Tab-separated table of C-alpha atoms and ligand atoms in Angstrom:
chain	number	residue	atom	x	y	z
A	1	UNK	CA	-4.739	-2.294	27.622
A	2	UNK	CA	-5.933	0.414	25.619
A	3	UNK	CA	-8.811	0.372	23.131
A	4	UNK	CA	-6.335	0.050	20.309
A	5	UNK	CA	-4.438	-3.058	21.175
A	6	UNK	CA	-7.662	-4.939	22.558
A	7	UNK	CA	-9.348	-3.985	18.968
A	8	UNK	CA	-5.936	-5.133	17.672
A	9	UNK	CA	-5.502	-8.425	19.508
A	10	UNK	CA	-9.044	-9.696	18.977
A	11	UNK	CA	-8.327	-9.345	15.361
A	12	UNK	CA	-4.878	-10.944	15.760
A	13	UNK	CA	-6.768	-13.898	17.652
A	14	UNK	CA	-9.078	-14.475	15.004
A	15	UNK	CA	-6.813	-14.734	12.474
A	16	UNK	CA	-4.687	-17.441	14.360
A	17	UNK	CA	-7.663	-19.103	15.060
A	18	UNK	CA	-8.580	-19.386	11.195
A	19	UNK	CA	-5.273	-19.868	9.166
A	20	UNK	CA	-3.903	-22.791	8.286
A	21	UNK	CA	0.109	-22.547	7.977
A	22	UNK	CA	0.426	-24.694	4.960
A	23	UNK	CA	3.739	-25.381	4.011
A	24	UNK	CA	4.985	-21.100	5.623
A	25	UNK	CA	6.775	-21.447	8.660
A	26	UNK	CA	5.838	-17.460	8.904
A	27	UNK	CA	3.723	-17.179	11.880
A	28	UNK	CA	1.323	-14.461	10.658
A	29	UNK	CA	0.176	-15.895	7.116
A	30	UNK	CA	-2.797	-17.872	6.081
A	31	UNK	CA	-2.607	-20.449	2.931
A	32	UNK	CA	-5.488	-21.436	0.899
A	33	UNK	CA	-4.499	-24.130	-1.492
A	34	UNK	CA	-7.835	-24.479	-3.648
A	35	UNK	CA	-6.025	-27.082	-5.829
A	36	UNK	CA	-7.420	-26.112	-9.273
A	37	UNK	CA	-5.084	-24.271	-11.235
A	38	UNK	CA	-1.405	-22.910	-10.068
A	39	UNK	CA	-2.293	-19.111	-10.181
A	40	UNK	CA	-1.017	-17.397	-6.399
A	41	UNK	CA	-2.398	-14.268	-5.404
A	42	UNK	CA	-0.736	-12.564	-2.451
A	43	UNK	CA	-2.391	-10.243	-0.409
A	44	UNK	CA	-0.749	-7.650	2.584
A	45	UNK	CA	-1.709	-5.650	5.698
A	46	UNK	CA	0.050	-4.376	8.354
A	47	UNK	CA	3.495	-3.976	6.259
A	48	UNK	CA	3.789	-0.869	8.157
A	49	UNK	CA	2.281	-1.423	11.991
A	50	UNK	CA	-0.105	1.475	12.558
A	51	UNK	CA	-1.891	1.521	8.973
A	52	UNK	CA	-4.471	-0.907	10.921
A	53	UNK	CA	-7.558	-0.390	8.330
A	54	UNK	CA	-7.172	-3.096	6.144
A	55	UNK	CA	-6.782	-5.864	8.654
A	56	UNK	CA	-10.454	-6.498	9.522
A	57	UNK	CA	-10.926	-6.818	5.995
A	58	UNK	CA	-8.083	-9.424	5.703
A	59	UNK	CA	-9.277	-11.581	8.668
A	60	UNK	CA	-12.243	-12.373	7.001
A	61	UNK	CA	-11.177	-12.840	3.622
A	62	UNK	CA	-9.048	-15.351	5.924
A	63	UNK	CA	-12.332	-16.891	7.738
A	64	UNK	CA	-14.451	-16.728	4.747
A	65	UNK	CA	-11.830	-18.821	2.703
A	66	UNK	CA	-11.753	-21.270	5.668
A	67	UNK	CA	-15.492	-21.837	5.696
A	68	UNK	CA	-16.064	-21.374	2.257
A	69	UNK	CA	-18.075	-18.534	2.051
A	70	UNK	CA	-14.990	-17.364	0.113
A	71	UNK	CA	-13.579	-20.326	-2.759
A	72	UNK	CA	-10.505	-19.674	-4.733
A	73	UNK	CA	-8.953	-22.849	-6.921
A	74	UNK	CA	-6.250	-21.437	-6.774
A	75	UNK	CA	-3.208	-20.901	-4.306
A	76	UNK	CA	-3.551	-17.350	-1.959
A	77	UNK	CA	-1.343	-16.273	1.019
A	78	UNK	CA	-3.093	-13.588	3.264
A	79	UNK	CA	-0.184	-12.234	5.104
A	80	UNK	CA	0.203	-9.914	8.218
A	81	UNK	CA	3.357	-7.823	7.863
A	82	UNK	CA	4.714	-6.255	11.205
A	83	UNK	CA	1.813	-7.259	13.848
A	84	UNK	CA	4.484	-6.099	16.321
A	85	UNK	CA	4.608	-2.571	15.496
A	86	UNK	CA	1.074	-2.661	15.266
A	87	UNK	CA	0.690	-3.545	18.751
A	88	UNK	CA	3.255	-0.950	19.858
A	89	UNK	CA	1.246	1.842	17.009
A	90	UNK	CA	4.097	2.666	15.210
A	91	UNK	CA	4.809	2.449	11.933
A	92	UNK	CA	7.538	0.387	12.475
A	93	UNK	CA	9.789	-0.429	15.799
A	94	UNK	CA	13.786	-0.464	14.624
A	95	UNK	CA	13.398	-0.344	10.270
A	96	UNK	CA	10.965	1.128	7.629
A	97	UNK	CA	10.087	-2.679	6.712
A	98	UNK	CA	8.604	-1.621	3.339
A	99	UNK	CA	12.286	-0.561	2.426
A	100	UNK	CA	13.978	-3.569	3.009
A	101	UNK	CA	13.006	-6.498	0.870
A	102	UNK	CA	17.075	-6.158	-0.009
A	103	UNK	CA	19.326	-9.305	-0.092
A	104	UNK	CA	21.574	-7.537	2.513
A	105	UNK	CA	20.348	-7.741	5.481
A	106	UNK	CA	21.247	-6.605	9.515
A	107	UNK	CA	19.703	-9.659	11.649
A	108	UNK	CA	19.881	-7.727	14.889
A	109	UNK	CA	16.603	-5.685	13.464
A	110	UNK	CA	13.520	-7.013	13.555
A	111	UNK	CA	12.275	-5.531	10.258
A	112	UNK	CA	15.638	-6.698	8.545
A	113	UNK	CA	14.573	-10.523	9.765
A	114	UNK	CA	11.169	-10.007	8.772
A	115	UNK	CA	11.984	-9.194	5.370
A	116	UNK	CA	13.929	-12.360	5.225
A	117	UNK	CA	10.612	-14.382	6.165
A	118	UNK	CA	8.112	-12.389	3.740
A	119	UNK	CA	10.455	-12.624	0.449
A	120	UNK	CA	9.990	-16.337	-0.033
A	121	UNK	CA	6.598	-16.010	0.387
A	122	UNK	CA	6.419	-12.685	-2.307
A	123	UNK	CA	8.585	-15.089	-4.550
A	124	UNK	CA	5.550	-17.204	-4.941
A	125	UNK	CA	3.049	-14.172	-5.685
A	126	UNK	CA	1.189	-14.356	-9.496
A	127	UNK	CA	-0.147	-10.991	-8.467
A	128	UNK	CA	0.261	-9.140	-5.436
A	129	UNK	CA	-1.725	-6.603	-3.639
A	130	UNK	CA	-0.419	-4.728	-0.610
A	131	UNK	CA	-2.698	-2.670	1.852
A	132	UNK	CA	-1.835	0.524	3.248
A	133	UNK	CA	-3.019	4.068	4.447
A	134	UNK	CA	-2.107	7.525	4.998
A	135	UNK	CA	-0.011	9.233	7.863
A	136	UNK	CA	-2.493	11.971	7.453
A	137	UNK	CA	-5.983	12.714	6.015
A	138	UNK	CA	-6.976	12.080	2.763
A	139	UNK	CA	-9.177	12.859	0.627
A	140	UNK	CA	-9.591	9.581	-1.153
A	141	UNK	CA	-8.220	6.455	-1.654
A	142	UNK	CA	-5.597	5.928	-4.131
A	143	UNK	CA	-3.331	3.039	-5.862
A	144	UNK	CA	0.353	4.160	-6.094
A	145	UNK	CA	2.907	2.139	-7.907
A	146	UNK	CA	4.815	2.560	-11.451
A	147	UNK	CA	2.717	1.892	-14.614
A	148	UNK	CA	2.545	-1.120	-16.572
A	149	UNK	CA	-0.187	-2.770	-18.741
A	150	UNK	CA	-1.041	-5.455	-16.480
A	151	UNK	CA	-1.370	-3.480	-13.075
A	152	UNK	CA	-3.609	-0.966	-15.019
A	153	UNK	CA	-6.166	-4.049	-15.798
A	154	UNK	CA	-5.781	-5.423	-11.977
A	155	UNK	CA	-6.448	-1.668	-10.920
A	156	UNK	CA	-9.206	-0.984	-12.820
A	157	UNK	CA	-10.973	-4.320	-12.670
A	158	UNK	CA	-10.966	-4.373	-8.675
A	159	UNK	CA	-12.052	-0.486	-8.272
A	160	UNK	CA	-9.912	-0.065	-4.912
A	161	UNK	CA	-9.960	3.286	-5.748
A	162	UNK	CA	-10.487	6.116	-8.917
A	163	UNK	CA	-6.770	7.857	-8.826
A	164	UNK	CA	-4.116	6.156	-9.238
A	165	UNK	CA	-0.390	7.954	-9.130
A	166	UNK	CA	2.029	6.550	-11.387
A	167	UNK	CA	5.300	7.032	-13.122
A	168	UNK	CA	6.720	6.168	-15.719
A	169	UNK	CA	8.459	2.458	-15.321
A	170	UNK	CA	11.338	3.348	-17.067
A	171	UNK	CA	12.136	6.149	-14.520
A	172	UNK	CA	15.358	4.707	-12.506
A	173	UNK	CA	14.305	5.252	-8.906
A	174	UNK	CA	15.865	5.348	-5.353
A	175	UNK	CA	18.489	2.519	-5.094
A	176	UNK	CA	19.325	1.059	-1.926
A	177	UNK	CA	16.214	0.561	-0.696
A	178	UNK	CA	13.068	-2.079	-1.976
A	179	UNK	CA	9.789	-1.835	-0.885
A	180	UNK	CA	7.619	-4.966	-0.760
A	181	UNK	CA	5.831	-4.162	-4.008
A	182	UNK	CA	8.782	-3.139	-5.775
A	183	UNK	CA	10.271	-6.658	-4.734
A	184	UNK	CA	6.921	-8.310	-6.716
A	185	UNK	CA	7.236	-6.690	-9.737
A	186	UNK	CA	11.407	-7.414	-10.003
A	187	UNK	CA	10.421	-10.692	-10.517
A	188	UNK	CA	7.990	-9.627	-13.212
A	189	UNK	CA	4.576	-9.482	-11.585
A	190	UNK	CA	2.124	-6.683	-10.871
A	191	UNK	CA	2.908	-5.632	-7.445
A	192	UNK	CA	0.394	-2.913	-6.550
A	193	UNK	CA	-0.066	-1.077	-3.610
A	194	UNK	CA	-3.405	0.897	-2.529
A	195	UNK	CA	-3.629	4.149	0.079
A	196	UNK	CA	-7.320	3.113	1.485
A	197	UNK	CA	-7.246	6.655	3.712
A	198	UNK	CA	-5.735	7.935	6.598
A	199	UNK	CA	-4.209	5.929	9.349
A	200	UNK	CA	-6.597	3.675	11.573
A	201	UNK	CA	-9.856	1.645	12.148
A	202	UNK	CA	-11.917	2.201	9.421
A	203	UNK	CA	-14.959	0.679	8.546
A	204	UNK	CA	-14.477	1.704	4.258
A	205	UNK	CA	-11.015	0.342	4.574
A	206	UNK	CA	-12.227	-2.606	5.682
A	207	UNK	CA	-14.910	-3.373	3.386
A	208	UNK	CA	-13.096	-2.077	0.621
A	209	UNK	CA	-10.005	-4.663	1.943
A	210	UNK	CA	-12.651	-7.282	1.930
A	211	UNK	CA	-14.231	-6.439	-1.813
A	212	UNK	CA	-11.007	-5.968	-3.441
A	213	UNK	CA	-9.799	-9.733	-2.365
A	214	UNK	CA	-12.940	-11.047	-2.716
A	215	UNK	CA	-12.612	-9.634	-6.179
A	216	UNK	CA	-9.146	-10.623	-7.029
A	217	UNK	CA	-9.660	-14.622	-6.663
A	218	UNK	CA	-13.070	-14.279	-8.457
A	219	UNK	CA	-11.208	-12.650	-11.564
A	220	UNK	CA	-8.183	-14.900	-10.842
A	221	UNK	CA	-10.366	-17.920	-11.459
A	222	UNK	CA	-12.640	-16.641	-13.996
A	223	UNK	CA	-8.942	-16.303	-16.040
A	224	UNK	CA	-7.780	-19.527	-15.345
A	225	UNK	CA	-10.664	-21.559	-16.167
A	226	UNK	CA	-10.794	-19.418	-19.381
A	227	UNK	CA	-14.053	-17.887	-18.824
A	228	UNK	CA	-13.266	-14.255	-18.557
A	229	UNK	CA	-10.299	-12.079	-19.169
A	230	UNK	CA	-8.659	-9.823	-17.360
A	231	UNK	CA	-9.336	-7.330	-19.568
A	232	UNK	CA	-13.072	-7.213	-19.792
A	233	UNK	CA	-13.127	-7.554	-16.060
A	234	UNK	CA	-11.676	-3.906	-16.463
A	235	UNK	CA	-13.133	-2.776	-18.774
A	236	UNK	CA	-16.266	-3.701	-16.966
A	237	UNK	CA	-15.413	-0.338	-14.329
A	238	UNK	CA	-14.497	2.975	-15.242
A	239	UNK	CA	-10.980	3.973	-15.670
A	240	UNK	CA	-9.249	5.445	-13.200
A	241	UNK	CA	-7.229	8.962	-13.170
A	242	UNK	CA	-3.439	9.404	-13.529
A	243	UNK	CA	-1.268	11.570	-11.497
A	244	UNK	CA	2.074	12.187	-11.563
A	245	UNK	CA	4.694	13.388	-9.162
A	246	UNK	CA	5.261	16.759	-10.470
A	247	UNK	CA	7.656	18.523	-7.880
A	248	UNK	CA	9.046	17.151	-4.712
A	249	UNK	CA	9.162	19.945	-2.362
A	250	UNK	CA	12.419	19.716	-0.073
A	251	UNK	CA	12.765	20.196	3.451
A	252	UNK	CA	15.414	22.339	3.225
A	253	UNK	CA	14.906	24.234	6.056
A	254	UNK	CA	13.515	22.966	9.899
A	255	UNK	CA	11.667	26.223	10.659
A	256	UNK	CA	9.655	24.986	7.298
A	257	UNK	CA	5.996	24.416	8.515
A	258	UNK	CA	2.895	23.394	6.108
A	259	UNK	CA	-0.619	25.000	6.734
A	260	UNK	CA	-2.380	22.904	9.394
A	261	UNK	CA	-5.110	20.460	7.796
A	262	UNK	CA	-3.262	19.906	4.247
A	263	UNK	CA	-4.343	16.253	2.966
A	264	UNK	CA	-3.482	14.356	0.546
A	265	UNK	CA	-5.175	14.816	-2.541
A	266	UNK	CA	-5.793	18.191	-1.471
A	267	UNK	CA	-6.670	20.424	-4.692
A	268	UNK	CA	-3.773	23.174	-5.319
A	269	UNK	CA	-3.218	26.150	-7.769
A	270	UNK	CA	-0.390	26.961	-8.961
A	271	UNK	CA	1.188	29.788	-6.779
A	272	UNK	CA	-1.090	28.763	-3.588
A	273	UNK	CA	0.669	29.123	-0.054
A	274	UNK	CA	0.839	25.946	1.207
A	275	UNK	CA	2.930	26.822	4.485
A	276	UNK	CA	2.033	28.345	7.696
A	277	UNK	CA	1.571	32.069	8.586
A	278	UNK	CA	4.876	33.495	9.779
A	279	UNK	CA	7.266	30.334	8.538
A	280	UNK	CA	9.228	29.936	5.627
A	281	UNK	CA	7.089	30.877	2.543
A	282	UNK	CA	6.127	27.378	0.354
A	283	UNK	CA	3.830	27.459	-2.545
A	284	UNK	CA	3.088	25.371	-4.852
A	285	UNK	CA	4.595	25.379	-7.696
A	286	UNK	CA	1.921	24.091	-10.188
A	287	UNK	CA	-1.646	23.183	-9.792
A	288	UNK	CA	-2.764	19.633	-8.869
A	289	UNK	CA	-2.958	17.826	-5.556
A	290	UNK	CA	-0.928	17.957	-2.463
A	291	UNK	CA	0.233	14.350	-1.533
A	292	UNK	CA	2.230	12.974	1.413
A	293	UNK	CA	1.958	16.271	3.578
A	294	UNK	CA	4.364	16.056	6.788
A	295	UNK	CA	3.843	17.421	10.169
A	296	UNK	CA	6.847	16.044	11.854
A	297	UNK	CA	7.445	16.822	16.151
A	298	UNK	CA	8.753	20.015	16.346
A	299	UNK	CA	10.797	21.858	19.330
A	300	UNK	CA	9.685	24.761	21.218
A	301	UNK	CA	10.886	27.157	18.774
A	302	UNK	CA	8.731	25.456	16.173
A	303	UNK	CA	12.195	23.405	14.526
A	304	UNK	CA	11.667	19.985	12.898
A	305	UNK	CA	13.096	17.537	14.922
A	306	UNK	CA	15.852	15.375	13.460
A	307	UNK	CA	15.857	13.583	11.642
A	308	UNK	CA	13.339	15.337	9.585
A	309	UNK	CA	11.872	13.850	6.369
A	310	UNK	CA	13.336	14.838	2.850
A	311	UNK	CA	10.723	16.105	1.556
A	312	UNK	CA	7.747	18.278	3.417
A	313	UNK	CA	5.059	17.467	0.772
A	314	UNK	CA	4.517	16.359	-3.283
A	315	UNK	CA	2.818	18.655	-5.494
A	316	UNK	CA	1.226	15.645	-8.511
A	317	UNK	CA	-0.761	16.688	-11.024
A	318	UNK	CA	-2.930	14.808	-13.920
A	319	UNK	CA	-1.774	13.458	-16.835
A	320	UNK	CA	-2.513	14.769	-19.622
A	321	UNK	CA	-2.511	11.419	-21.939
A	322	UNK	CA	-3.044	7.957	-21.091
A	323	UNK	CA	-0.259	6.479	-19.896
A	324	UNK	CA	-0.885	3.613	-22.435
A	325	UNK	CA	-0.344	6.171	-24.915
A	326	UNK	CA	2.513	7.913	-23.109
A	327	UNK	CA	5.025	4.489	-21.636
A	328	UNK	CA	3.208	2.070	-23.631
B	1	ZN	ZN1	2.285	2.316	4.395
């Protein structure tokens, strides 16, 4: 067994060992019913298998609830998305899971049947807050989802991270597919999701894991037993910066190869080479940050293998008003 599935499994074990079921029939989620007031806070890890960081954080959120070093009155689900592709290190074994929270689904994938067992349990979610990292290095943490109000107070108050990247929510975006936070806020409820760094054990993505529940069902109780607001909690931290996705730069070509060691959040300026000496010439188009680099497998002639992502990296850049002022 290598390192990565013992460190994996022990984690796996403890959180068997501490969760109660409650009334989920889903094997990998916890329940905490604290009985006080009806507000459900759902938190994620694991929705894509290798983005491992958060889950130490998780699993004792999960043990600290049980022995009530942690107390919530209200109702929180700490849930485990795709253990399995975890223990395999891949980001997912047949189906992007964080695509498919769609009512049509293909039973003969795993991810597909998953997705069936998570949605009633996102139904229930008040608030949810979803745990993931980076494919590749990054240069700090950062929340990504569409803007609203609400998710702006949540975002700010719990100080996951200082960036966030947003759009605007009355952008249509890619039908056809529905990513687990996407699914949340359909139903009308901030569903935010937070980059905690690149891909793997982490010691800062677990604590920060850890700090940001911890957080969430302090605030969540301090709202429904009317002694704080949401809003002071927030305004209690900074604010955070806004980015944008400013250009989408296509993979339009396999022999297309980025600069080795381009993270996300990487400062650009406009007209800066971003691709590899003797490969198609990419630059970026406008200055800001790179985000969501690829270095996909490549043959021996230095092609892309199929089939190669859409897009080889994002160019975002800051806005320059508040997006309070900007989408309301
Ligand atoms: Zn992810």
């Amino acid at each position: 067994m290598t390192d990565h599935v013992s460190t994996l499994n022990a984690l796996l074990d403890r959180f068997t060992r501490a969760r109660h079921p409650g009334p989920t029939t889903y094997r990998w989620a916890h329940r905490h019913d604290g009985g006080e007031h009806g507000t459900h806070l759902v938190f994620s890890s694991l929705i894509h298998g290798n983005e491992v960081g958060s889950l130490p954080g998780l699993v004792r959120a999960v043990e600290d609830l049980r022995s009530g070093v942690l107390t919530y009155g209200g109702t929180a689900t700490l849930l485990l998305g795709n253990p399995e592709a975890a223990q395999a290190d891949v980001r997912f074994l047949q189906d992007d899971l964080n695509r498919v929270f769609l009512p049509d689904l293909d039973d003969a994938l795993h991810e597909h049947r998953r997705a069936r067992e998570l949605m009633p349990l996102l139904d229930e979610a008040d608030v949810y807050l979803d745990f993931h990292q980076t494919l590749k290095a990054c240069r700090e943490p950062f929340y990504i989802f569409p803007w609203s109000e609400t998710g702006w107070l949540w975002v700010r108050a719990l100080a996951g991270a200082r960036v966030w990247v947003t759009r605007n929510p009355g952008q249509a975006f890619s039908s056809g597919t529905m990513c687990a936070d996407e699914y949340v806020r359909d139903r009308g409820h901030p569903g935010i999701t937070v980059e905690l760094g690149e891909k793997g054990w982490s010691e800062q993505a677990a604590d920060r894991t850890y700090s940001m529940i911890a957080d969430a069902l302090r605030f969540a109780d301090g709202v429904a037993r009317g002694t704080m607001t949401l809003r002071e909690a927030a305004e209690a931290q900074p604010d955070v910066r806004f980015f944008e996705t400013k250009h989408r730069l296509a993979f339009s070509d396999p022999a297309m190869t980025l600069a080795p060691g381009l993270a996300n959040f990487e400062p650009v300026i406009a007209g800066q080479l971003l691709s590899a000496p003797g490969t198609p010439e990419l630059r970026a188009p406008s200055p800001g940050a790179v985000l969501f680099p690829k270095y996909p497998p490549r043959d021996a002639a230095g092609r892309a293998l199929d089939p190669r992502p859409g897009e080889i990296a994002r160019v975002i850049s800051e806005l320059e008003q508040h997006p309070l002022a900007l989408w309301g």
